[in-house]
Coordinates of C-alpha atoms and ligand atoms in Angstrom, one line a residue:
Chain A
X1 CA 0.7 4.1 -58.3
X2 CA 1.5 6.3 -55.3
X3 CA 2.8 9.7 -56.3
X4 CA 6.3 10.5 -54.9
X5 CA 6.7 14.1 -53.7
X6 CA 10.2 15.4 -53.0
X7 CA 10.4 18.4 -50.6
X8 CA 13.5 20.6 -50.5
X9 CA 13.7 22.3 -47.1
X10 CA 12.4 21.2 -43.7
X11 CA 11.4 24.6 -42.4
X12 CA 7.8 25.5 -41.6
X13 CA 6.9 25.5 -45.3
X14 CA 8.5 22.2 -46.1
X15 CA 7.2 20.4 -43.0
X16 CA 3.6 21.6 -43.6
X17 CA 4.0 20.5 -47.2
X18 CA 5.1 17.0 -46.0
X19 CA 2.1 16.8 -43.7
X20 CA -0.4 17.7 -46.4
X21 CA 1.2 15.5 -49.1
X22 CA 1.1 12.5 -46.7
X23 CA -2.6 13.2 -45.9
X24 CA -3.3 13.2 -49.7
X25 CA -1.7 9.8 -49.9
X26 CA 1.7 10.5 -51.4
X27 CA 5.0 8.9 -50.7
X28 CA 7.1 11.8 -49.3
X29 CA 10.9 12.5 -49.2
X30 CA 12.2 15.5 -47.4
X31 CA 15.8 16.9 -47.7
X32 CA 17.4 19.5 -45.6
X33 CA 21.1 20.4 -45.0
X34 CA 20.5 21.0 -41.3
X35 CA 21.2 18.5 -38.6
X36 CA 17.6 18.8 -37.4
X37 CA 14.3 19.6 -39.0
X38 CA 12.6 22.9 -38.2
X39 CA 14.3 25.4 -40.6
X40 CA 15.1 28.9 -39.3
X41 CA 11.9 29.4 -37.2
X42 CA 12.3 26.1 -35.3
X43 CA 16.1 26.0 -35.2
X44 CA 16.9 24.1 -32.0
X45 CA 19.0 21.6 -30.2
X46 CA 17.4 19.2 -27.7
X47 CA 19.8 20.0 -24.8
X48 CA 20.9 23.5 -25.6
X49 CA 17.7 25.4 -26.6
X50 CA 16.0 27.5 -24.0
X51 CA 12.3 26.5 -24.4
X52 CA 11.2 30.1 -23.9
X53 CA 12.7 30.9 -27.4
X54 CA 10.7 28.1 -29.1
X55 CA 7.3 29.3 -30.3
X56 CA 4.3 27.1 -31.4
X57 CA 6.0 24.0 -30.0
X58 CA 2.7 22.0 -30.2
X59 CA 2.6 22.6 -33.9
X60 CA 6.2 21.7 -34.3
X61 CA 5.9 18.5 -32.3
X62 CA 2.9 17.5 -34.4
X63 CA 4.8 18.2 -37.6
X64 CA 7.8 16.2 -36.2
X65 CA 5.6 13.2 -35.6
X66 CA 4.1 13.5 -39.1
X67 CA 7.6 13.7 -40.6
X68 CA 8.2 10.2 -39.2
X69 CA 5.8 8.9 -41.8
X70 CA 8.0 10.4 -44.5
X71 CA 11.6 9.7 -45.4
X72 CA 13.6 12.6 -44.0
X73 CA 17.2 13.1 -45.1
X74 CA 19.0 15.4 -42.6
X75 CA 22.5 16.9 -43.3
X76 CA 21.6 16.5 -47.0
X77 CA 23.0 19.4 -49.0
X78 CA 21.1 19.6 -52.3
X79 CA 23.6 20.7 -54.9
X80 CA 21.6 20.1 -58.1
X81 CA 17.9 19.9 -59.2
X82 CA 17.1 18.6 -62.7
X83 CA 13.7 19.0 -64.2
X84 CA 14.4 18.5 -67.9
X85 CA 13.5 14.8 -68.0
X86 CA 11.4 14.2 -64.9
X87 CA 12.4 15.4 -61.5
X88 CA 15.7 14.4 -60.0
X89 CA 17.4 15.9 -56.9
X90 CA 21.0 15.4 -56.1
X91 CA 22.4 15.7 -52.6
X92 CA 25.5 15.0 -50.5
X93 CA 24.8 13.6 -47.1
X94 CA 27.1 14.0 -44.1
X95 CA 28.5 16.5 -41.6
X96 CA 28.7 20.1 -42.9
X97 CA 31.7 20.5 -45.2
X98 CA 32.9 17.0 -44.6
X99 CA 35.3 15.6 -47.1
X100 CA 33.6 12.3 -47.8
X101 CA 29.9 12.7 -47.7
X102 CA 27.6 10.2 -49.5
X103 CA 25.9 10.9 -52.7
X104 CA 22.1 10.6 -52.7
X105 CA 19.8 10.9 -55.8
X106 CA 16.0 11.2 -55.5
X107 CA 13.6 10.8 -58.4
X108 CA 10.1 12.1 -57.8
X109 CA 6.8 12.9 -59.6
X110 CA 6.6 16.3 -58.0
X111 CA 8.9 18.7 -56.2
X112 CA 8.1 21.3 -53.5
X113 CA 10.8 24.0 -53.2
X114 CA 10.8 25.5 -49.7
X115 CA 14.4 26.8 -49.3
X116 CA 13.5 29.8 -47.2
X117 CA 15.5 33.0 -46.9
X118 CA 18.6 34.4 -45.2
X119 CA 19.1 37.8 -43.6
X120 CA 19.9 40.8 -45.6
X121 CA 22.4 43.1 -43.7
X122 CA 23.3 46.4 -45.3
X123 CA 27.0 47.4 -45.1
X124 CA 27.9 50.0 -42.5
X125 CA 31.4 51.4 -42.0
X126 CA 33.0 49.1 -39.5
X127 CA 30.7 46.1 -40.2
X128 CA 33.5 43.6 -40.7
X129 CA 34.7 44.1 -37.1
X130 CA 34.5 40.9 -35.0
X131 CA 31.3 41.3 -32.9
X132 CA 29.1 42.5 -35.8
X133 CA 26.7 39.7 -36.8
X134 CA 23.4 39.5 -38.6
X135 CA 20.2 39.6 -36.6
X136 CA 19.5 36.0 -37.7
X137 CA 22.9 34.9 -36.5
X138 CA 22.2 36.3 -33.0
X139 CA 18.9 34.4 -33.1
X140 CA 20.5 31.2 -34.4
X141 CA 23.4 31.2 -32.0
X142 CA 21.1 31.9 -29.0
X143 CA 18.6 29.2 -30.0
X144 CA 20.9 26.5 -31.3
X145 CA 24.0 27.0 -29.2
X146 CA 22.8 29.0 -26.2
X147 CA 25.6 31.4 -27.2
X148 CA 25.9 35.2 -27.3
X149 CA 28.5 37.2 -29.2
X150 CA 28.9 40.1 -26.7
X151 CA 27.8 41.4 -23.3
X152 CA 26.0 44.4 -24.6
X153 CA 24.5 44.4 -28.1
X154 CA 22.8 47.0 -30.3
X155 CA 20.1 45.4 -32.4
X156 CA 19.6 47.4 -35.6
X157 CA 17.9 47.3 -39.0
X158 CA 14.2 47.1 -39.8
X159 CA 11.1 44.9 -39.4
X160 CA 9.3 43.0 -36.6
X161 CA 12.1 40.3 -36.6
X162 CA 14.3 42.6 -34.5
X163 CA 11.9 41.9 -31.6
X164 CA 12.5 38.2 -31.2
X165 CA 16.2 38.7 -31.8
X166 CA 16.4 41.2 -28.8
X167 CA 14.3 38.8 -26.7
X168 CA 16.6 35.8 -27.5
X169 CA 19.8 37.8 -26.7
X170 CA 18.4 38.7 -23.3
X171 CA 17.2 35.1 -22.6
X172 CA 20.7 33.8 -23.5
X173 CA 22.3 36.1 -20.9
X174 CA 23.3 39.1 -23.0
X175 CA 22.0 42.6 -22.6
X176 CA 20.5 44.7 -25.4
X177 CA 21.7 48.4 -25.3
X178 CA 18.9 49.4 -27.7
X179 CA 16.8 48.2 -30.6
X180 CA 17.1 50.6 -33.6
X181 CA 14.4 50.5 -36.3
X182 CA 14.8 52.5 -39.5
X183 CA 11.1 52.9 -40.2
X184 CA 9.7 56.0 -38.6
X185 CA 6.8 56.2 -36.1
X186 CA 4.5 57.8 -38.7
X187 CA 5.3 55.1 -41.3
X188 CA 4.7 52.4 -38.7
X189 CA 1.4 53.9 -37.6
X190 CA 0.4 54.1 -41.3
X191 CA 1.5 50.6 -42.1
X192 CA 0.4 48.7 -39.0
X193 CA -2.4 50.9 -37.6
X194 CA -4.5 50.7 -40.7
X195 CA -7.1 48.0 -41.0
X196 CA -6.4 46.4 -37.6
X197 CA -9.1 43.8 -38.2
X198 CA -6.6 42.1 -40.5
X199 CA -4.3 41.7 -37.5
X200 CA -7.1 40.2 -35.5
X201 CA -7.2 37.4 -38.0
X202 CA -3.6 36.6 -37.2
X203 CA -4.0 36.7 -33.4
X204 CA -1.2 34.2 -32.9
X205 CA 1.3 36.4 -34.7
X206 CA 0.1 39.6 -33.0
X207 CA 0.3 37.8 -29.6
X208 CA 3.8 36.6 -30.2
X209 CA 4.9 40.1 -31.2
X210 CA 3.2 41.6 -28.1
X211 CA 5.0 39.1 -25.9
X212 CA 8.4 40.3 -27.3
X213 CA 7.4 44.0 -26.9
X214 CA 6.5 43.2 -23.3
X215 CA 9.9 41.7 -22.8
X216 CA 11.5 44.9 -24.1
X217 CA 9.4 47.0 -21.7
X218 CA 10.2 44.8 -18.7
X219 CA 13.9 45.0 -19.3
X220 CA 13.6 48.7 -20.1
X221 CA 15.3 48.3 -23.4
X222 CA 15.1 51.5 -25.5
X223 CA 13.3 51.1 -28.8
X224 CA 14.2 53.8 -31.4
X225 CA 12.2 54.5 -34.5
X226 CA 13.4 56.4 -37.6
X227 CA 17.0 55.8 -36.6
X228 CA 19.9 53.7 -37.9
X229 CA 23.3 52.5 -36.9
X230 CA 25.4 54.5 -39.4
X231 CA 28.9 53.6 -38.1
X232 CA 30.6 51.0 -36.0
X233 CA 33.7 51.9 -34.1
X234 CA 36.5 49.9 -32.6
X235 CA 40.1 48.7 -32.8
X236 CA 40.1 45.1 -33.6
X237 CA 36.6 44.6 -32.1
X238 CA 33.4 46.5 -31.6
X239 CA 33.6 49.3 -29.0
X240 CA 30.7 51.6 -29.9
X241 CA 28.2 52.6 -32.7
X242 CA 26.9 55.8 -34.0
X243 CA 23.1 55.9 -34.0
X244 CA 21.6 58.6 -36.2
X245 CA 18.1 59.7 -37.3
X246 CA 17.2 58.8 -40.9
X247 CA 14.5 60.4 -43.1
X248 CA 11.6 58.5 -44.7
X249 CA 14.1 57.5 -47.5
X250 CA 16.6 56.2 -44.9
X251 CA 19.0 59.1 -45.6
X252 CA 21.0 59.9 -42.5
X253 CA 20.2 63.3 -41.0
X254 CA 23.3 65.3 -40.2
X255 CA 23.6 66.6 -36.7
X256 CA 21.6 63.9 -35.0
X257 CA 24.5 61.5 -34.3
X258 CA 24.7 59.8 -30.9
X259 CA 27.3 57.4 -29.7
X260 CA 26.2 54.2 -27.9
X261 CA 28.7 52.0 -26.2
X262 CA 28.5 48.3 -26.9
X263 CA 30.6 45.3 -27.7
X264 CA 28.4 43.7 -30.4
X265 CA 25.9 44.6 -33.1
X266 CA 23.2 42.5 -34.7
X267 CA 22.2 43.9 -38.1
X268 CA 19.0 42.8 -40.0
X269 CA 17.4 44.8 -42.8
X270 CA 15.0 42.2 -44.0
X271 CA 15.5 38.9 -45.8
X272 CA 16.7 37.6 -49.2
X273 CA 15.0 34.5 -50.6
X274 CA 17.2 31.5 -51.4
X275 CA 16.3 31.2 -55.0
X276 CA 19.1 29.2 -56.6
X277 CA 17.2 25.8 -56.5
X278 CA 14.1 27.4 -58.1
X279 CA 16.2 29.1 -60.7
X280 CA 18.0 25.9 -61.6
X281 CA 14.7 24.1 -61.8
X282 CA 13.6 26.7 -64.4
X283 CA 11.0 28.5 -62.4
X284 CA 9.9 32.0 -63.4
X285 CA 10.6 34.9 -61.0
X286 CA 8.6 38.0 -60.4
X287 CA 10.1 41.5 -61.0
X288 CA 10.6 41.7 -57.2
X289 CA 12.5 38.4 -57.6
X290 CA 10.4 35.8 -55.8
X291 CA 9.3 32.5 -57.3
X292 CA 6.0 33.1 -59.2
X293 CA 3.2 30.7 -58.0
X294 CA -0.5 30.3 -58.7
X295 CA -3.3 29.4 -56.3
X296 CA -2.0 25.9 -56.0
X297 CA 1.5 27.2 -55.3
X298 CA 2.5 25.7 -58.7
X299 CA 5.5 27.3 -60.4
X300 CA 5.9 27.9 -64.1
X301 CA 7.5 24.4 -64.4
X302 CA 5.2 21.4 -64.5
X303 CA 5.0 19.4 -61.3
X304 CA 7.3 21.9 -59.4
X305 CA 5.7 23.8 -56.5
X306 CA 7.1 26.4 -54.2
X307 CA 6.1 27.7 -50.7
X308 CA 7.4 29.9 -47.9
X309 CA 9.9 32.7 -48.0
X310 CA 11.0 31.9 -51.6
X311 CA 7.6 33.0 -52.8
X312 CA 7.5 36.2 -50.7
X313 CA 8.7 37.3 -47.3
X314 CA 5.8 36.6 -44.9
X315 CA 7.2 34.7 -41.8
X316 CA 6.5 31.3 -40.4
X317 CA 2.7 31.3 -40.4
X318 CA 2.5 32.3 -44.0
X319 CA 5.1 29.6 -44.8
X320 CA 3.0 27.0 -42.9
X321 CA -0.2 27.8 -44.8
X322 CA 1.5 28.0 -48.2
X323 CA 3.4 24.8 -47.5
X324 CA 0.3 22.9 -46.7
X325 CA -1.4 24.0 -50.0
X326 CA 1.8 23.2 -52.0
X327 CA 2.2 19.7 -50.5
X328 CA -1.5 18.9 -51.0
X329 CA -1.4 20.1 -54.6
X330 CA 1.9 18.3 -55.3
X331 CA 0.3 15.1 -54.2
X332 CA -2.4 15.6 -56.7
X333 CA -5.0 16.9 -54.3
X334 CA -7.6 19.5 -55.3
X335 CA -8.1 22.8 -53.5
X336 CA -11.8 22.1 -53.4
X337 CA -11.0 19.3 -50.9
X338 CA -12.3 20.0 -47.4
X339 CA -9.0 18.8 -45.9
X340 CA -7.1 21.8 -47.3
X341 CA -9.7 24.6 -47.0
X342 CA -8.3 25.7 -43.6
X343 CA -4.9 26.2 -45.0
X344 CA -6.3 28.1 -48.0
X345 CA -8.1 30.5 -45.6
X346 CA -5.0 30.9 -43.4
X347 CA -2.9 31.7 -46.4
X348 CA -5.3 34.6 -47.3
X349 CA -5.2 36.0 -43.8
X350 CA -1.4 35.8 -43.6
X351 CA -0.9 37.4 -47.0
X352 CA -2.8 40.5 -45.6
X353 CA -0.3 40.5 -42.7
X354 CA 2.7 40.1 -45.0
X355 CA 1.8 43.2 -47.1
X356 CA 2.4 45.2 -43.9
X357 CA 6.1 44.3 -43.9
X358 CA 6.5 46.8 -46.8
X359 CA 6.5 49.4 -44.1
X360 CA 10.0 48.2 -43.3
X361 CA 11.3 48.0 -46.8
X362 CA 14.9 49.3 -47.3
X363 CA 14.9 53.0 -48.3
X364 CA 17.3 54.1 -51.1
X365 CA 19.0 56.8 -48.9
X366 CA 21.0 54.3 -46.8
X367 CA 23.9 54.5 -49.2
X368 CA 24.5 57.9 -47.6
X369 CA 26.1 56.3 -44.5
X370 CA 28.8 54.5 -46.6
X371 CA 32.4 55.7 -46.8
X372 CA 34.5 55.3 -49.9
X373 CA 36.5 52.6 -48.2
X374 CA 33.6 50.7 -46.6
X375 CA 33.9 47.0 -47.5
X376 CA 30.9 45.9 -49.6
X377 CA 31.9 42.3 -50.6
X378 CA 33.1 40.7 -47.3
X379 CA 34.6 37.6 -49.0
X380 CA 36.9 39.5 -51.3
X381 CA 37.2 42.7 -49.2
X382 CA 36.0 44.9 -52.1
X383 CA 35.3 48.5 -51.2
X384 CA 32.7 50.9 -52.4
X385 CA 35.3 53.0 -54.2
X386 CA 36.6 49.9 -56.1
X387 CA 33.0 49.1 -57.1
X388 CA 32.3 52.6 -58.3
X389 CA 35.3 52.5 -60.7
X390 CA 33.4 49.8 -62.6
X391 CA 29.9 51.2 -62.3
X392 CA 29.7 51.9 -66.0
X393 CA 31.3 48.6 -67.1
X394 CA 29.2 45.5 -67.9
X395 CA 28.3 43.5 -64.8
X396 CA 30.5 40.7 -65.9
X397 CA 33.5 43.0 -66.4
X398 CA 32.8 44.5 -62.9
X399 CA 32.7 41.1 -61.3
X400 CA 35.9 39.8 -62.9
X401 CA 37.9 43.0 -62.2
X402 CA 36.8 43.6 -58.6
X403 CA 35.9 39.9 -57.8
X404 CA 32.8 41.3 -55.9
X405 CA 30.4 38.4 -55.6
X406 CA 32.9 35.9 -56.8
X407 CA 34.1 34.9 -53.3
X408 CA 33.3 32.0 -51.1
X409 CA 29.7 33.0 -50.5
X410 CA 29.0 33.5 -54.2
X411 CA 27.3 36.9 -53.7
X412 CA 24.8 35.6 -51.2
X413 CA 25.8 38.3 -48.7
X414 CA 26.6 41.2 -51.0
X415 CA 24.8 40.5 -54.2
X416 CA 21.7 42.7 -53.8
X417 CA 23.8 45.5 -52.4
X418 CA 26.3 45.4 -55.2
X419 CA 23.4 45.6 -57.7
X420 CA 22.1 48.7 -55.8
X421 CA 25.4 50.4 -55.9
X422 CA 26.2 49.8 -59.5
X423 CA 22.5 50.3 -60.5
X424 CA 22.4 47.1 -62.6
X425 CA 21.1 43.6 -62.1
X426 CA 24.0 41.1 -61.9
X427 CA 21.9 37.9 -61.6
X428 CA 24.0 36.6 -58.6
X429 CA 21.2 34.2 -57.8
X430 CA 22.0 32.0 -60.8
X431 CA 24.4 29.5 -59.3
X432 CA 25.5 26.3 -61.0
X433 CA 26.1 24.4 -57.8
X434 CA 23.4 25.0 -55.1
X435 CA 25.4 24.5 -51.9
X436 CA 28.9 24.2 -50.6
X437 CA 30.6 21.2 -52.2
X438 CA 34.2 20.3 -52.4
X439 CA 35.9 20.0 -55.8
X440 CA 37.1 16.5 -54.8
X441 CA 33.5 15.4 -54.0
X442 CA 32.4 16.8 -57.4
X443 CA 35.1 14.9 -59.2
X444 CA 34.2 11.7 -57.5
X445 CA 30.5 12.1 -58.4
X446 CA 31.5 12.7 -62.0
X447 CA 33.6 9.6 -62.0
X448 CA 30.8 7.5 -60.5
X449 CA 28.3 8.8 -63.0
X450 CA 30.6 7.9 -65.9
X451 CA 31.0 4.4 -64.5
X452 CA 27.2 4.0 -64.4
X453 CA 26.9 4.9 -68.0
X454 CA 29.6 2.5 -69.2
Chain B
X1 CA 28.4 17.4 -20.2
X2 CA 31.2 19.0 -22.1
X3 CA 33.2 18.7 -25.2
X4 CA 36.8 19.7 -25.6
X5 CA 38.5 20.9 -28.7
X6 CA 42.0 22.3 -29.5
X7 CA 42.3 25.8 -30.9
X8 CA 45.5 27.9 -31.2
X9 CA 47.3 25.2 -29.2
X10 CA 44.9 25.6 -26.3
X11 CA 42.3 23.3 -25.0
X12 CA 38.8 24.8 -25.0
X13 CA 35.7 23.3 -23.4
X14 CA 32.2 23.8 -24.6
X15 CA 28.8 22.4 -24.0
X16 CA 28.1 19.0 -25.6
X17 CA 26.3 19.5 -28.9
X18 CA 27.5 23.1 -29.6
X19 CA 28.9 24.0 -33.0
X20 CA 32.6 24.9 -33.2
X21 CA 31.5 28.6 -33.4
X22 CA 29.4 28.1 -30.2
X23 CA 32.3 26.6 -28.4
X24 CA 34.7 29.4 -29.4
X25 CA 32.2 32.2 -28.6
X26 CA 31.5 30.5 -25.2
X27 CA 35.2 30.7 -24.5
X28 CA 35.2 34.4 -25.3
X29 CA 36.8 34.1 -28.8
X30 CA 35.1 36.3 -31.3
X31 CA 37.4 36.0 -34.3
X32 CA 39.3 33.1 -35.7
X33 CA 40.2 33.9 -39.3
X34 CA 42.0 36.6 -41.2
X35 CA 40.5 38.2 -44.3
X36 CA 42.4 40.9 -46.1
X37 CA 44.6 41.2 -43.0
X38 CA 41.6 41.8 -40.6
X39 CA 40.1 39.5 -38.0
X40 CA 36.8 37.8 -38.8
X41 CA 34.6 35.4 -36.9
X42 CA 30.9 34.5 -37.2
X43 CA 28.6 36.7 -39.3
X44 CA 25.4 35.0 -40.7
X45 CA 25.4 32.1 -38.3
X46 CA 23.5 29.9 -40.7
X47 CA 26.1 28.7 -43.2
X48 CA 25.5 31.3 -45.9
X49 CA 28.4 33.8 -45.7
X50 CA 31.5 31.6 -45.2
X51 CA 33.1 34.2 -42.9
X52 CA 33.5 31.7 -40.1
X53 CA 35.6 29.0 -41.9
X54 CA 38.3 27.0 -40.0
X55 CA 40.4 24.0 -40.6
X56 CA 39.1 21.0 -38.7
X57 CA 41.4 17.9 -38.2
X58 CA 43.3 19.0 -41.3
X59 CA 40.3 19.6 -43.6
X60 CA 40.1 23.2 -44.7
X61 CA 37.1 25.5 -45.2
X62 CA 34.7 24.0 -42.6
X63 CA 32.0 26.4 -41.6
X64 CA 32.3 26.7 -37.8
X65 CA 28.7 27.8 -37.4
X66 CA 27.5 24.6 -39.1
X67 CA 29.8 21.9 -37.8
X68 CA 29.0 20.3 -34.4
X69 CA 32.2 20.2 -32.3
X70 CA 33.4 16.6 -31.5
X71 CA 35.7 15.7 -28.6
X72 CA 39.3 16.1 -29.6
X73 CA 38.7 18.2 -32.8
X74 CA 41.8 20.1 -33.7
X75 CA 40.7 23.5 -35.0
X76 CA 43.1 25.8 -36.8
X77 CA 42.8 29.4 -38.1
X78 CA 42.7 30.2 -41.8
X79 CA 43.9 33.3 -43.6
X80 CA 43.2 34.7 -47.0
Ligands
LIG501 C1 18.7 33.1 -39.3 C2 17.2 33.3 -39.3 C3 16.5 33.2 -38.1 C4 15.1 33.4 -38.1 N1 14.5 33.3 -36.9 C5 13.1 33.5 -36.8 C6 12.4 33.5 -35.6 O1 13.0 33.3 -34.5 N2 11.1 33.8 -35.6 C7 10.4 34.1 -36.7 O2 9.2 34.4 -36.7 N3 11.1 34.1 -37.9 C8 12.4 33.8 -38.0 N4 13.1 33.9 -39.2 C9 12.3 34.2 -40.4 C10 12.1 32.9 -41.2 O3 12.4 33.1 -42.5 C11 10.6 32.4 -41.1 O4 10.1 32.4 -39.8 C12 10.4 30.9 -41.5 O5 11.4 30.1 -40.9 C13 10.4 30.7 -43.0 O6 10.0 29.4 -43.3 P1 10.4 28.6 -44.6 O7 9.9 27.2 -44.5 O8 10.0 29.4 -45.8 O9 12.0 28.7 -44.7 P2 13.2 28.2 -43.6 O10 12.7 28.1 -42.3 O11 14.3 29.1 -43.9 O12 13.6 26.7 -44.2 C14 14.3 26.5 -45.3 C15 15.1 25.2 -45.2 O13 15.6 24.9 -46.5 C16 16.9 24.4 -46.3 N5 17.7 24.5 -47.5 C17 17.8 25.6 -48.3 N6 18.6 25.4 -49.3 C18 19.0 24.1 -49.2 C19 19.8 23.2 -50.0 N7 20.4 23.6 -51.2 N8 20.0 21.9 -49.6 C20 19.4 21.5 -48.5 N9 18.6 22.2 -47.7 C21 18.4 23.5 -48.1 C22 17.5 25.1 -45.1 O14 18.5 24.4 -44.4 C23 16.2 25.4 -44.2 O15 16.1 24.5 -43.2 C24 14.4 33.7 -39.3 C25 15.2 33.8 -40.4 C26 16.5 33.6 -40.5 C27 17.3 33.7 -41.8
LIG502 S1 28.9 32.6 -40.0 FE1 28.2 32.7 -42.1 S2 28.8 30.7 -42.8 FE2 29.2 30.6 -40.7

């Protein structure tokens, strides 16, 4: 009998998994909450996306054609994954946050979890002002909607992702006042200058980055290293930011403050994996909190595989390679098979590239730029001072008393930050319901299930 | 090709296919919700943070960054 492989997520990892699983002869079902396939890297809209923002289109076009041989459910928000008695995935299908979406249940022999990541943005005094968005939001709005949030944007945070973000803002008609990278020149030279032959192996990626850097030069956009946006100013909306030097631990250096006029800020300090589906499936996590996988991308749960940003932050090319291996293995293929050897080699090269991202890891000194009244939990407007009152209490007591992490986003935005500030793990990633779902919809599903059993 | 929605009693035109957030931003609106007494708009842009929620045709808590605007949508502010 043909093996059925369910794939959660239609980003680079999920699409590569679908392609490989099909090539190994499986029956493939892909689910994604987005209106279109492509995930974060290939976020697009047929009429609105400026083609210059779309990289590796040939690969995407091929994956799109391949996906036609699979069953692809778009606008399918997966809210539950069961693995106790075989694999069963529950989704609601319909427009985002609609009130009467349709229930969909998929049974499968194997599951590939490729749910990706979202931006991590560290709190900064003033970061709740309209005009402050995440770096990923700037990218998503530019790509998907052809929209910009302001006329003059400061792009700040850390990591190579800031480059495409600055590029997209400019292509969408905005201007970038400066790009502010917290990692210092010395750290970057150490991290990226060492073993350049490893970069040669990922020529595609290096070429893409060089192209963005060229854009910055052409537009004369200043690029600052070892600096950070430590305060955002404005009455009712962004008017300026303070940019300041930070040391190797990201501690702000007094006396180095500069004011930069702008009407918007894009903040990105790395990425947080979207782990809730993997946790619900029962997959083991590493101490760094990524899904643990073996050579076959198999998780600790039988027949459950994982690929892409959920297994470690490595970008689109890493996700593509891991996805291919995961899909092939999930379909029952062996890694000795010639059809998958290219992906296995690419994965090795890309992992060497991914380790360099550690250069941009968040330094503990950033908390030095917070004020007592800086909002940490945006949903419930919980300040740092309020969190500190409960630093010694159990995490549960802290959550209940302050409501931090109990708001609409369920700690997706502030979870890791709250854990840093109270110096304890709170396990925000364990969520009983995986995506936004209305109480009414849940009640209707419950009702339908009971009827079925009667 | 354009799409028109109503927001704050005003008619706003956007490009066909844009999200509600895209239409509002295109019209120069950067905030459309109150949280703890302060204005908020879009933040994560990908459906994760819930900062951008609006009421659409009477249905509350719709993420403006995720919902494609449809001709005639009536969009209202929310406050919490
Ligand atoms: C906003 C944003 C923009 C980015 N832009 C770029 C860029 O321009 N260039 C670049 O090199 N890198 C970009 N990245 C980095 C990105 O993480 C990688 O490039 C790459 O997309 C990772 O691939 P992936 O397949 O692991 O995950 P993703 O591409 O994130 O795909 C995961 C998919 O899973 C779906 N999903 C998750 N949970 C559920 C659920 N419960 N139900 C249904 N579907 C679900 C999501 O809708 C998504 O489509 C961006 C990241 C973010 C957050
Ligand atoms: S801006 Fe975060 S959910 Fe819409």
